[in-house]
mmCIF file of C-alpha atoms in Angstrom:
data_model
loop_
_atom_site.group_PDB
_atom_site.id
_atom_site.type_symbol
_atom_site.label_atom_id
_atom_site.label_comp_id
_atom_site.label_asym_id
_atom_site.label_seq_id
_atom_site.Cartn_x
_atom_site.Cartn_y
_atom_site.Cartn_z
ATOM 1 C CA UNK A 1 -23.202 -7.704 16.746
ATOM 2 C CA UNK A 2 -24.970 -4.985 18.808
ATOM 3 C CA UNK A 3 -27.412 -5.252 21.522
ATOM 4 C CA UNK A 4 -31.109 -4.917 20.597
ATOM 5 C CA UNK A 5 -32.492 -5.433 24.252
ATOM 6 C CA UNK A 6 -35.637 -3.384 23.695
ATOM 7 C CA UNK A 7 -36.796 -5.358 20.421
ATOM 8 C CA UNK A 8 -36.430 -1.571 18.902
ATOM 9 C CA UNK A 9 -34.723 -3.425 15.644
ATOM 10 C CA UNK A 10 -37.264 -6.441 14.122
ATOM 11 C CA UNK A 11 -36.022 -9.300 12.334
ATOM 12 C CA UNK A 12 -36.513 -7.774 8.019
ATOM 13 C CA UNK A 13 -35.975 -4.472 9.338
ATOM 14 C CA UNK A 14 -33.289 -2.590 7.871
ATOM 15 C CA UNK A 15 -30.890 0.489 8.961
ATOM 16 C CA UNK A 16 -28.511 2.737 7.748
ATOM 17 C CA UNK A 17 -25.062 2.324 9.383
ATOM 18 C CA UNK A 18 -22.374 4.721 9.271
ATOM 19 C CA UNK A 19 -19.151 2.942 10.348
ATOM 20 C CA UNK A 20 -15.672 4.674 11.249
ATOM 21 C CA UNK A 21 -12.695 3.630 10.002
ATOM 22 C CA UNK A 22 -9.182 3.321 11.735
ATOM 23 C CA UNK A 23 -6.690 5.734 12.472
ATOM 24 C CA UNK A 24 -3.285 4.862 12.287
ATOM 25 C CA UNK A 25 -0.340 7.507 13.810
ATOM 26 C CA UNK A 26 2.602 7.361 11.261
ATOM 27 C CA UNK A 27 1.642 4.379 9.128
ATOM 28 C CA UNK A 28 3.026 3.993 5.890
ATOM 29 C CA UNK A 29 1.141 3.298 2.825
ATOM 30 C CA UNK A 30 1.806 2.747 -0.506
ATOM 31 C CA UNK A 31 -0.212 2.511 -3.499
ATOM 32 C CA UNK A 32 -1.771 -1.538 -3.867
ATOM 33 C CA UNK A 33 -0.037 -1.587 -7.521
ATOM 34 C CA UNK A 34 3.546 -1.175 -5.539
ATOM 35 C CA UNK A 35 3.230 -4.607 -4.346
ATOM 36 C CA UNK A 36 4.534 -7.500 -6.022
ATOM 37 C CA UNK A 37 3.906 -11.028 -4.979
ATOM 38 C CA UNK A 38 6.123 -14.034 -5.465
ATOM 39 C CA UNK A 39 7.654 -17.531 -4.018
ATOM 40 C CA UNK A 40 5.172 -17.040 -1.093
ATOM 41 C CA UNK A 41 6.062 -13.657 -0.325
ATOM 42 C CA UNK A 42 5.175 -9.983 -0.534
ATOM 43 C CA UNK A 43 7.801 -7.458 -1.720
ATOM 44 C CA UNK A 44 8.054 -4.063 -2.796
ATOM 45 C CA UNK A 45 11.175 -2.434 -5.596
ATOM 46 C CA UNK A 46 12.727 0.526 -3.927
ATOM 47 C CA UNK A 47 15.334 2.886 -4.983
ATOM 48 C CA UNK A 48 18.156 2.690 -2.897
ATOM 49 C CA UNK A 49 21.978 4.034 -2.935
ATOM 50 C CA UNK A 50 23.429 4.983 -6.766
ATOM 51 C CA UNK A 51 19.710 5.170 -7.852
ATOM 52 C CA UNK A 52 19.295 1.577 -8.208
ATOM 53 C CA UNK A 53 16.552 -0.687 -7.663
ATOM 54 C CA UNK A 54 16.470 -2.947 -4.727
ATOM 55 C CA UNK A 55 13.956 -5.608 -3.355
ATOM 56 C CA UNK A 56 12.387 -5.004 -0.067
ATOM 57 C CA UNK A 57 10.222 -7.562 1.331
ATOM 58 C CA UNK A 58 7.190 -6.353 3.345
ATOM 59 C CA UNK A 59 4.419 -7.312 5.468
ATOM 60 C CA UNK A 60 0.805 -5.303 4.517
ATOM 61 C CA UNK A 61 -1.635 -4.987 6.707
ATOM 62 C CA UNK A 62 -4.873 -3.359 6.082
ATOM 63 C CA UNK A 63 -5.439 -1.580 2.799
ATOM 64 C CA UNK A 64 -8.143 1.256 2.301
ATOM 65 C CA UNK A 65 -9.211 3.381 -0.789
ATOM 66 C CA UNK A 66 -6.069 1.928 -3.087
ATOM 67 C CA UNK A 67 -2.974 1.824 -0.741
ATOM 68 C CA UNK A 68 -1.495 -0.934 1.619
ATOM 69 C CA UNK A 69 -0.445 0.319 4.803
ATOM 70 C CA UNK A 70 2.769 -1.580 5.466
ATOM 71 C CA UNK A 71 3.246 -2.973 9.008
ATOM 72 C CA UNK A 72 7.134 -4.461 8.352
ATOM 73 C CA UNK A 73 9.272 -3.766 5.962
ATOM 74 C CA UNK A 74 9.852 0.168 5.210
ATOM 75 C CA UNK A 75 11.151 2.961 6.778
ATOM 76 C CA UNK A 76 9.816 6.390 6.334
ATOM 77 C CA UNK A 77 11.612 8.445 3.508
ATOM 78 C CA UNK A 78 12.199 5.263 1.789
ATOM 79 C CA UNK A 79 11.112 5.461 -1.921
ATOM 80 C CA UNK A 80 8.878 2.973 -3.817
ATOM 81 C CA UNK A 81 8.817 2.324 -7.048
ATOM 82 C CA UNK A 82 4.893 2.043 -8.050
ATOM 83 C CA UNK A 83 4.891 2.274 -11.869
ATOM 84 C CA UNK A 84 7.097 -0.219 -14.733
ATOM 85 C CA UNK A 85 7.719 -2.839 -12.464
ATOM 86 C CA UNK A 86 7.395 -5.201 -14.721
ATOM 87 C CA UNK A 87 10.536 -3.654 -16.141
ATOM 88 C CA UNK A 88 12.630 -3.535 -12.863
ATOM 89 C CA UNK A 89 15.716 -5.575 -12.706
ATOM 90 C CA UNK A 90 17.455 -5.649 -8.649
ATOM 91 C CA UNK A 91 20.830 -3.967 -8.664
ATOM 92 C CA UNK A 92 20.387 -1.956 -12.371
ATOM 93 C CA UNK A 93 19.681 1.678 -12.418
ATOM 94 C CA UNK A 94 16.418 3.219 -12.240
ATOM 95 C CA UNK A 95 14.953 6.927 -12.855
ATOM 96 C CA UNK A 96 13.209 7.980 -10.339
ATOM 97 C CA UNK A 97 10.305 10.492 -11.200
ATOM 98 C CA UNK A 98 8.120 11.639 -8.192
ATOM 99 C CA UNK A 99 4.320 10.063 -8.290
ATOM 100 C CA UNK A 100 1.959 12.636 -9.509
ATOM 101 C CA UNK A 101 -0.820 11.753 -6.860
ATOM 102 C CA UNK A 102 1.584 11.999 -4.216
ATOM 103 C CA UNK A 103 0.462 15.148 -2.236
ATOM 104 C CA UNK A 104 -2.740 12.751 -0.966
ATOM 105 C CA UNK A 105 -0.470 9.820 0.966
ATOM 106 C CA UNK A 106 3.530 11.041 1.511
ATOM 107 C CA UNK A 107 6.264 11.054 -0.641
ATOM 108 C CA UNK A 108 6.250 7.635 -2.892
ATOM 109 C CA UNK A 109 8.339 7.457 -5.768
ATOM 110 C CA UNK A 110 8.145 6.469 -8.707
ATOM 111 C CA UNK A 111 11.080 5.021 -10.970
ATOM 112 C CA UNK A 112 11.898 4.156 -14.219
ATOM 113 C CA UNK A 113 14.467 1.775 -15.747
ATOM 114 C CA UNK A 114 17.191 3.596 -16.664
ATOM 115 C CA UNK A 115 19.092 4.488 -20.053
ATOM 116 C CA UNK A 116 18.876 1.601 -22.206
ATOM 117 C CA UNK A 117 16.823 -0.647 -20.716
#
């Protein structure tokens, strides 16, 4: 709501709003796809030591133009595995291949299953 003491703004009238967004120091995002639900929680696949994929549960907040920004749950330099998912088994070893469209938000990663699978 905004305050419309002078009766400048009738009811039927219409304006043209521009609204600013947030601004968050060192937030980490990661793209929406990157986020896996299940069992009443929110997780992300990361790569961790050996190459292998590991699940990381997280807590989004916010998410604007296609990415979560993550309030619990990842450290910076950590990397996500956004694409083949679906394909990701915990504790096997992954490829990981760097996101094309990564120059716009940070460093995620992507990963692939690796040999044979």
């Amino acid at each position: 709501m905004f305050q419309n003491a002078d009766r400048i703004l009738m009811p039927g009238q219409f304006v043209r709003v521009r609204l600013s967004g947030f601004a968050r120091d060192s937030a980490l995002s990661v793209p929406l796809r990157a986020v896996q639900s299940g069992l009443g929680r929110q997780f992300v696949y990361v790569v961790g030591a050996g190459d292998t994929a590991v699940v990381r549960d997280v807590r989004p907040g916010p998410w604007s133009a296609g990415a979560w920004i993550i309030d619990q749950g990842l450290q910076p330099g950590d990397r996500v595995i956004v694409d083949g998912t679906q394909k990701v088994i915990p504790g096997r070893p992954v490829r990981p291949v760097r996101l094309a469209d990564s120059s716009a938000s940070g460093p995620p990663t992507a990963a692939r299953p690796g040999p044979g699978r």
